[in-house]
Amino acid sequence: MNDETPLPSRRDPRERFYRRERQSVPKARAFARAALNCWGISARSDDIVLCVSELATNALLHGVPSGRGFRLFLSRAGDVLRIEMHDSGDGWPVLGPVVGEDAEAESGRGLLLVAALADKWGVAERDPGKIVWCEFGPGRVSAGEPGGRGRGDRGEEVDEVAVGVAEEQ
């Protein structure tokens, strides 16, 4: 008699590898949306999927060397949802205000969105490359309210209001 393979639990982590191609970003969004639906998460789901999209786009444009790909990892620990984007590139993301000529550009705001929407975010080293992550938990202070906190480009705490996110909304 064969044992049945157990179905994934509602809390099992989800991960998927994506190639370095434009279609990977909408595929990552769809994968994240399906995981959220499976886990029964509806609160903040649009914010979560937007952060997946921004992190996937950053990995695709800035983090993945030619011929390689990136990995999306979604996990839950208690009431905290964690998104990790693993890539093998050398670059390190930098969070900064969009000013001057860049203020009119159609890109360059991905990490600002992640910092504004997620409860925490940061970057960790891996060999090769890095992991850019963000977390969503219960009881979030909205980005426009004083006291919203996040993680900066090297893991330090930053005040979201100080980087100009709240004033632009």
JSON list of C-alpha atoms in Angstrom, two decimals:
[
{"chain": "A", "resi": 1, "resn": "MET", "atom": "CA", "xyz": [0.00, 0.00, 0.00]},
{"chain": "A", "resi": 2, "resn": "ASN", "atom": "CA", "xyz": [1.33, 3.44, -0.92]},
{"chain": "A", "resi": 3, "resn": "ASP", "atom": "CA", "xyz": [1.23, 6.27, 1.56]},
{"chain": "A", "resi": 4, "resn": "GLU", "atom": "CA", "xyz": [-0.50, 9.36, 0.27]},
{"chain": "A", "resi": 5, "resn": "THR", "atom": "CA", "xyz": [1.63, 12.45, -0.06]},
{"chain": "A", "resi": 6, "resn": "PRO", "atom": "CA", "xyz": [0.28, 14.95, 2.45]},
{"chain": "A", "resi": 7, "resn": "LEU", "atom": "CA", "xyz": [-1.08, 18.20, 1.08]},
{"chain": "A", "resi": 8, "resn": "PRO", "atom": "CA", "xyz": [0.87, 21.30, 2.08]},
{"chain": "A", "resi": 9, "resn": "SER", "atom": "CA", "xyz": [-0.34, 22.81, 5.31]},
{"chain": "A", "resi": 10, "resn": "ARG", "atom": "CA", "xyz": [-1.83, 26.27, 5.31]},
{"chain": "A", "resi": 11, "resn": "ARG", "atom": "CA", "xyz": [1.35, 27.54, 6.99]},
{"chain": "A", "resi": 12, "resn": "ASP", "atom": "CA", "xyz": [3.97, 25.79, 4.85]},
{"chain": "A", "resi": 13, "resn": "PRO", "atom": "CA", "xyz": [6.42, 28.20, 3.22]},
{"chain": "A", "resi": 14, "resn": "ARG", "atom": "CA", "xyz": [6.12, 28.70, -0.51]},
{"chain": "A", "resi": 15, "resn": "GLU", "atom": "CA", "xyz": [8.98, 29.32, -2.89]},
{"chain": "A", "resi": 16, "resn": "ARG", "atom": "CA", "xyz": [9.49, 29.54, -6.63]},
{"chain": "A", "resi": 17, "resn": "PHE", "atom": "CA", "xyz": [12.41, 30.19, -8.94]},
{"chain": "A", "resi": 18, "resn": "TYR", "atom": "CA", "xyz": [12.06, 32.65, -11.82]},
{"chain": "A", "resi": 19, "resn": "ARG", "atom": "CA", "xyz": [14.17, 33.22, -14.89]},
{"chain": "A", "resi": 20, "resn": "ARG", "atom": "CA", "xyz": [15.59, 36.58, -15.85]},
{"chain": "A", "resi": 21, "resn": "GLU", "atom": "CA", "xyz": [12.69, 37.58, -18.10]},
{"chain": "A", "resi": 22, "resn": "ARG", "atom": "CA", "xyz": [9.92, 40.18, -17.97]},
{"chain": "A", "resi": 23, "resn": "GLN", "atom": "CA", "xyz": [7.16, 37.58, -17.59]},
{"chain": "A", "resi": 24, "resn": "SER", "atom": "CA", "xyz": [8.65, 36.61, -14.22]},
{"chain": "A", "resi": 25, "resn": "VAL", "atom": "CA", "xyz": [7.24, 39.67, -12.43]},
{"chain": "A", "resi": 26, "resn": "PRO", "atom": "CA", "xyz": [3.54, 38.97, -13.17]},
{"chain": "A", "resi": 27, "resn": "LYS", "atom": "CA", "xyz": [4.17, 35.28, -12.47]},
{"chain": "A", "resi": 28, "resn": "ALA", "atom": "CA", "xyz": [5.62, 36.19, -9.05]},
{"chain": "A", "resi": 29, "resn": "ARG", "atom": "CA", "xyz": [2.58, 38.36, -8.30]},
{"chain": "A", "resi": 30, "resn": "ALA", "atom": "CA", "xyz": [0.21, 35.53, -9.25]},
{"chain": "A", "resi": 31, "resn": "PHE", "atom": "CA", "xyz": [2.19, 33.05, -7.16]},
{"chain": "A", "resi": 32, "resn": "ALA", "atom": "CA", "xyz": [2.06, 35.37, -4.13]},
{"chain": "A", "resi": 33, "resn": "ARG", "atom": "CA", "xyz": [-1.68, 36.00, -4.59]},
{"chain": "A", "resi": 34, "resn": "ALA", "atom": "CA", "xyz": [-2.32, 32.23, -4.76]},
{"chain": "A", "resi": 35, "resn": "ALA", "atom": "CA", "xyz": [-0.28, 31.64, -1.57]},
{"chain": "A", "resi": 36, "resn": "LEU", "atom": "CA", "xyz": [-2.17, 34.41, 0.26]},
{"chain": "A", "resi": 37, "resn": "ASN", "atom": "CA", "xyz": [-5.48, 32.90, -0.85]},
{"chain": "A", "resi": 38, "resn": "CYS", "atom": "CA", "xyz": [-4.40, 29.45, 0.32]},
{"chain": "A", "resi": 39, "resn": "TRP", "atom": "CA", "xyz": [-3.35, 30.88, 3.68]},
{"chain": "A", "resi": 40, "resn": "GLY", "atom": "CA", "xyz": [-6.62, 32.81, 3.99]},
{"chain": "A", "resi": 41, "resn": "ILE", "atom": "CA", "xyz": [-4.88, 36.19, 4.08]},
{"chain": "A", "resi": 42, "resn": "SER", "atom": "CA", "xyz": [-6.98, 39.02, 2.69]},
{"chain": "A", "resi": 43, "resn": "ALA", "atom": "CA", "xyz": [-6.00, 41.96, 4.89]},
{"chain": "A", "resi": 44, "resn": "ARG", "atom": "CA", "xyz": [-3.26, 43.98, 3.22]},
{"chain": "A", "resi": 45, "resn": "SER", "atom": "CA", "xyz": [-3.06, 41.47, 0.37]},
{"chain": "A", "resi": 46, "resn": "ASP", "atom": "CA", "xyz": [-2.80, 44.22, -2.26]},
{"chain": "A", "resi": 47, "resn": "ASP", "atom": "CA", "xyz": [0.09, 45.81, -0.35]},
{"chain": "A", "resi": 48, "resn": "ILE", "atom": "CA", "xyz": [1.81, 42.44, -0.04]},
{"chain": "A", "resi": 49, "resn": "VAL", "atom": "CA", "xyz": [1.44, 41.66, -3.74]},
{"chain": "A", "resi": 50, "resn": "LEU", "atom": "CA", "xyz": [2.69, 45.15, -4.64]},
{"chain": "A", "resi": 51, "resn": "CYS", "atom": "CA", "xyz": [5.81, 44.58, -2.52]},
{"chain": "A", "resi": 52, "resn": "VAL", "atom": "CA", "xyz": [6.37, 41.20, -4.23]},
{"chain": "A", "resi": 53, "resn": "SER", "atom": "CA", "xyz": [6.09, 42.98, -7.58]},
{"chain": "A", "resi": 54, "resn": "GLU", "atom": "CA", "xyz": [8.55, 45.72, -6.61]},
{"chain": "A", "resi": 55, "resn": "LEU", "atom": "CA", "xyz": [11.09, 43.31, -5.14]},
{"chain": "A", "resi": 56, "resn": "ALA", "atom": "CA", "xyz": [10.82, 41.00, -8.16]},
{"chain": "A", "resi": 57, "resn": "THR", "atom": "CA", "xyz": [11.27, 43.96, -10.52]},
{"chain": "A", "resi": 58, "resn": "ASN", "atom": "CA", "xyz": [14.34, 45.13, -8.58]},
{"chain": "A", "resi": 59, "resn": "ALA", "atom": "CA", "xyz": [15.81, 41.62, -8.65]},
{"chain": "A", "resi": 60, "resn": "LEU", "atom": "CA", "xyz": [15.16, 41.36, -12.38]},
{"chain": "A", "resi": 61, "resn": "LEU", "atom": "CA", "xyz": [16.55, 44.79, -13.28]},
{"chain": "A", "resi": 62, "resn": "HIS", "atom": "CA", "xyz": [19.37, 45.19, -10.76]},
{"chain": "A", "resi": 63, "resn": "GLY", "atom": "CA", "xyz": [20.14, 41.90, -9.04]},
{"chain": "A", "resi": 64, "resn": "VAL", "atom": "CA", "xyz": [20.17, 39.04, -11.51]},
{"chain": "A", "resi": 65, "resn": "PRO", "atom": "CA", "xyz": [23.24, 38.57, -13.72]},
{"chain": "A", "resi": 66, "resn": "SER", "atom": "CA", "xyz": [22.73, 37.33, -17.27]},
{"chain": "A", "resi": 67, "resn": "GLY", "atom": "CA", "xyz": [21.90, 33.63, -17.43]},
{"chain": "A", "resi": 68, "resn": "ARG", "atom": "CA", "xyz": [20.67, 33.46, -13.85]},
{"chain": "A", "resi": 69, "resn": "GLY", "atom": "CA", "xyz": [17.36, 33.92, -12.06]},
{"chain": "A", "resi": 70, "resn": "PHE", "atom": "CA", "xyz": [15.87, 34.85, -8.72]},
{"chain": "A", "resi": 71, "resn": "ARG", "atom": "CA", "xyz": [13.89, 33.04, -6.04]},
{"chain": "A", "resi": 72, "resn": "LEU", "atom": "CA", "xyz": [10.77, 34.24, -4.24]},
{"chain": "A", "resi": 73, "resn": "PHE", "atom": "CA", "xyz": [10.25, 32.79, -0.77]},
{"chain": "A", "resi": 74, "resn": "LEU", "atom": "CA", "xyz": [7.06, 33.41, 1.24]},
{"chain": "A", "resi": 75, "resn": "SER", "atom": "CA", "xyz": [6.71, 32.24, 4.83]},
{"chain": "A", "resi": 76, "resn": "ARG", "atom": "CA", "xyz": [4.58, 32.75, 7.92]},
{"chain": "A", "resi": 77, "resn": "ALA", "atom": "CA", "xyz": [5.61, 32.76, 11.56]},
{"chain": "A", "resi": 78, "resn": "GLY", "atom": "CA", "xyz": [2.64, 33.39, 13.79]},
{"chain": "A", "resi": 79, "resn": "ASP", "atom": "CA", "xyz": [0.90, 36.50, 12.46]},
{"chain": "A", "resi": 80, "resn": "VAL", "atom": "CA", "xyz": [3.94, 37.69, 10.50]},
{"chain": "A", "resi": 81, "resn": "LEU", "atom": "CA", "xyz": [4.22, 37.16, 6.75]},
{"chain": "A", "resi": 82, "resn": "ARG", "atom": "CA", "xyz": [7.76, 37.36, 5.35]},
{"chain": "A", "resi": 83, "resn": "ILE", "atom": "CA", "xyz": [8.67, 37.94, 1.72]},
{"chain": "A", "resi": 84, "resn": "GLU", "atom": "CA", "xyz": [12.22, 37.20, 0.59]},
{"chain": "A", "resi": 85, "resn": "MET", "atom": "CA", "xyz": [13.67, 37.82, -2.85]},
{"chain": "A", "resi": 86, "resn": "HIS", "atom": "CA", "xyz": [16.96, 35.95, -3.38]},
{"chain": "A", "resi": 87, "resn": "ASP", "atom": "CA", "xyz": [19.27, 36.96, -6.21]},
{"chain": "A", "resi": 88, "resn": "SER", "atom": "CA", "xyz": [22.90, 36.36, -7.07]},
{"chain": "A", "resi": 89, "resn": "GLY", "atom": "CA", "xyz": [23.88, 39.89, -8.06]},
{"chain": "A", "resi": 90, "resn": "ASP", "atom": "CA", "xyz": [26.58, 42.00, -6.46]},
{"chain": "A", "resi": 91, "resn": "GLY", "atom": "CA", "xyz": [24.58, 45.23, -6.13]},
{"chain": "A", "resi": 92, "resn": "TRP", "atom": "CA", "xyz": [23.17, 46.38, -2.81]},
{"chain": "A", "resi": 93, "resn": "PRO", "atom": "CA", "xyz": [19.84, 48.23, -2.80]},
{"chain": "A", "resi": 94, "resn": "VAL", "atom": "CA", "xyz": [19.81, 51.78, -1.52]},
{"chain": "A", "resi": 95, "resn": "LEU", "atom": "CA", "xyz": [16.78, 53.60, -0.18]},
{"chain": "A", "resi": 96, "resn": "GLY", "atom": "CA", "xyz": [16.83, 57.29, -0.91]},
{"chain": "A", "resi": 97, "resn": "PRO", "atom": "CA", "xyz": [14.51, 60.13, -1.77]},
{"chain": "A", "resi": 98, "resn": "VAL", "atom": "CA", "xyz": [13.67, 60.72, -5.41]},
{"chain": "A", "resi": 99, "resn": "VAL", "atom": "CA", "xyz": [14.83, 64.26, -6.16]},
{"chain": "A", "resi": 100, "resn": "GLY", "atom": "CA", "xyz": [15.96, 66.47, -9.05]},
{"chain": "A", "resi": 101, "resn": "GLU", "atom": "CA", "xyz": [15.70, 65.01, -12.53]},
{"chain": "A", "resi": 102, "resn": "ASP", "atom": "CA", "xyz": [14.84, 61.58, -11.06]},
{"chain": "A", "resi": 103, "resn": "ALA", "atom": "CA", "xyz": [11.62, 63.01, -9.58]},
{"chain": "A", "resi": 104, "resn": "GLU", "atom": "CA", "xyz": [10.01, 62.90, -13.04]},
{"chain": "A", "resi": 105, "resn": "ALA", "atom": "CA", "xyz": [11.28, 59.39, -13.90]},
{"chain": "A", "resi": 106, "resn": "GLU", "atom": "CA", "xyz": [8.84, 56.50, -14.19]},
{"chain": "A", "resi": 107, "resn": "SER", "atom": "CA", "xyz": [11.04, 54.21, -12.10]},
{"chain": "A", "resi": 108, "resn": "GLY", "atom": "CA", "xyz": [13.21, 54.37, -9.00]},
{"chain": "A", "resi": 109, "resn": "ARG", "atom": "CA", "xyz": [10.53, 54.20, -6.31]},
{"chain": "A", "resi": 110, "resn": "GLY", "atom": "CA", "xyz": [10.31, 50.46, -5.65]},
{"chain": "A", "resi": 111, "resn": "LEU", "atom": "CA", "xyz": [12.10, 50.41, -2.31]},
{"chain": "A", "resi": 112, "resn": "LEU", "atom": "CA", "xyz": [10.28, 53.56, -1.22]},
{"chain": "A", "resi": 113, "resn": "LEU", "atom": "CA", "xyz": [7.01, 51.69, -1.77]},
{"chain": "A", "resi": 114, "resn": "VAL", "atom": "CA", "xyz": [8.27, 48.64, 0.10]},
{"chain": "A", "resi": 115, "resn": "ALA", "atom": "CA", "xyz": [9.47, 50.82, 3.00]},
{"chain": "A", "resi": 116, "resn": "ALA", "atom": "CA", "xyz": [6.11, 52.62, 3.11]},
{"chain": "A", "resi": 117, "resn": "LEU", "atom": "CA", "xyz": [3.92, 49.50, 2.94]},
{"chain": "A", "resi": 118, "resn": "ALA", "atom": "CA", "xyz": [5.82, 46.83, 4.88]},
{"chain": "A", "resi": 119, "resn": "ASP", "atom": "CA", "xyz": [6.29, 46.80, 8.64]},
{"chain": "A", "resi": 120, "resn": "LYS", "atom": "CA", "xyz": [9.99, 45.98, 8.27]},
{"chain": "A", "resi": 121, "resn": "TRP", "atom": "CA", "xyz": [12.39, 45.46, 5.42]},
{"chain": "A", "resi": 122, "resn": "GLY", "atom": "CA", "xyz": [16.05, 44.82, 4.97]},
{"chain": "A", "resi": 123, "resn": "VAL", "atom": "CA", "xyz": [18.86, 43.16, 3.08]},
{"chain": "A", "resi": 124, "resn": "ALA", "atom": "CA", "xyz": [20.92, 40.13, 4.05]},
{"chain": "A", "resi": 125, "resn": "GLU", "atom": "CA", "xyz": [24.01, 38.71, 2.41]},
{"chain": "A", "resi": 126, "resn": "ARG", "atom": "CA", "xyz": [24.06, 35.32, 0.76]},
{"chain": "A", "resi": 127, "resn": "ASP", "atom": "CA", "xyz": [26.73, 33.59, -1.30]},
{"chain": "A", "resi": 128, "resn": "PRO", "atom": "CA", "xyz": [26.46, 34.64, -4.04]},
{"chain": "A", "resi": 129, "resn": "GLY", "atom": "CA", "xyz": [24.31, 37.75, -3.87]},
{"chain": "A", "resi": 130, "resn": "LYS", "atom": "CA", "xyz": [21.74, 38.95, -1.38]},
{"chain": "A", "resi": 131, "resn": "ILE", "atom": "CA", "xyz": [18.26, 38.54, 0.06]},
{"chain": "A", "resi": 132, "resn": "VAL", "atom": "CA", "xyz": [15.97, 41.55, 0.06]},
{"chain": "A", "resi": 133, "resn": "TRP", "atom": "CA", "xyz": [13.12, 40.92, 2.48]},
{"chain": "A", "resi": 134, "resn": "CYS", "atom": "CA", "xyz": [10.09, 42.56, 4.01]},
{"chain": "A", "resi": 135, "resn": "GLU", "atom": "CA", "xyz": [7.57, 41.60, 6.67]},
{"chain": "A", "resi": 136, "resn": "PHE", "atom": "CA", "xyz": [3.92, 42.27, 7.31]},
{"chain": "A", "resi": 137, "resn": "GLY", "atom": "CA", "xyz": [2.39, 41.79, 10.74]},
{"chain": "A", "resi": 138, "resn": "PRO", "atom": "CA", "xyz": [-0.77, 42.73, 12.61]},
{"chain": "A", "resi": 139, "resn": "GLY", "atom": "CA", "xyz": [-1.39, 46.20, 14.02]},
{"chain": "A", "resi": 140, "resn": "ARG", "atom": "CA", "xyz": [0.54, 48.16, 11.41]},
{"chain": "A", "resi": 141, "resn": "VAL", "atom": "CA", "xyz": [0.92, 51.91, 11.88]},
{"chain": "A", "resi": 142, "resn": "SER", "atom": "CA", "xyz": [0.11, 53.39, 8.49]},
{"chain": "A", "resi": 143, "resn": "ALA", "atom": "CA", "xyz": [2.97, 55.02, 6.59]},
{"chain": "A", "resi": 144, "resn": "GLY", "atom": "CA", "xyz": [1.42, 58.47, 6.89]},
{"chain": "A", "resi": 145, "resn": "GLU", "atom": "CA", "xyz": [1.27, 58.41, 10.68]},
{"chain": "A", "resi": 146, "resn": "PRO", "atom": "CA", "xyz": [4.18, 59.38, 12.90]},
{"chain": "A", "resi": 147, "resn": "GLY", "atom": "CA", "xyz": [5.93, 56.36, 14.28]},
{"chain": "A", "resi": 148, "resn": "GLY", "atom": "CA", "xyz": [5.92, 54.23, 11.12]},
{"chain": "A", "resi": 149, "resn": "ARG", "atom": "CA", "xyz": [9.20, 52.31, 11.15]},
{"chain": "A", "resi": 150, "resn": "GLY", "atom": "CA", "xyz": [11.08, 50.20, 8.63]},
{"chain": "A", "resi": 151, "resn": "ARG", "atom": "CA", "xyz": [14.54, 48.93, 7.80]},
{"chain": "A", "resi": 152, "resn": "GLY", "atom": "CA", "xyz": [17.01, 50.79, 5.67]},
{"chain": "A", "resi": 153, "resn": "ASP", "atom": "CA", "xyz": [19.40, 49.70, 2.98]},
{"chain": "A", "resi": 154, "resn": "ARG", "atom": "CA", "xyz": [21.82, 48.07, 5.43]},
{"chain": "A", "resi": 155, "resn": "GLY", "atom": "CA", "xyz": [19.26, 46.86, 7.98]},
{"chain": "A", "resi": 156, "resn": "GLU", "atom": "CA", "xyz": [19.22, 49.97, 10.16]},
{"chain": "A", "resi": 157, "resn": "GLU", "atom": "CA", "xyz": [15.89, 51.28, 11.43]},
{"chain": "A", "resi": 158, "resn": "VAL", "atom": "CA", "xyz": [14.57, 54.26, 9.51]},
{"chain": "A", "resi": 159, "resn": "ASP", "atom": "CA", "xyz": [11.66, 56.57, 10.08]},
{"chain": "A", "resi": 160, "resn": "GLU", "atom": "CA", "xyz": [9.49, 56.37, 6.95]},
{"chain": "A", "resi": 161, "resn": "VAL", "atom": "CA", "xyz": [8.28, 59.94, 7.33]},
{"chain": "A", "resi": 162, "resn": "ALA", "atom": "CA", "xyz": [11.91, 61.11, 7.21]},
{"chain": "A", "resi": 163, "resn": "VAL", "atom": "CA", "xyz": [12.43, 59.63, 3.73]},
{"chain": "A", "resi": 164, "resn": "GLY", "atom": "CA", "xyz": [9.52, 61.59, 2.31]},
{"chain": "A", "resi": 165, "resn": "VAL", "atom": "CA", "xyz": [7.10, 58.75, 1.64]},
{"chain": "A", "resi": 166, "resn": "ALA", "atom": "CA", "xyz": [4.21, 60.01, 3.74]},
{"chain": "A", "resi": 167, "resn": "GLU", "atom": "CA", "xyz": [4.24, 63.53, 2.33]},
{"chain": "A", "resi": 168, "resn": "GLU", "atom": "CA", "xyz": [3.86, 62.25, -1.25]},
{"chain": "A", "resi": 169, "resn": "GLN", "atom": "CA", "xyz": [0.62, 60.35, -0.60]}
]
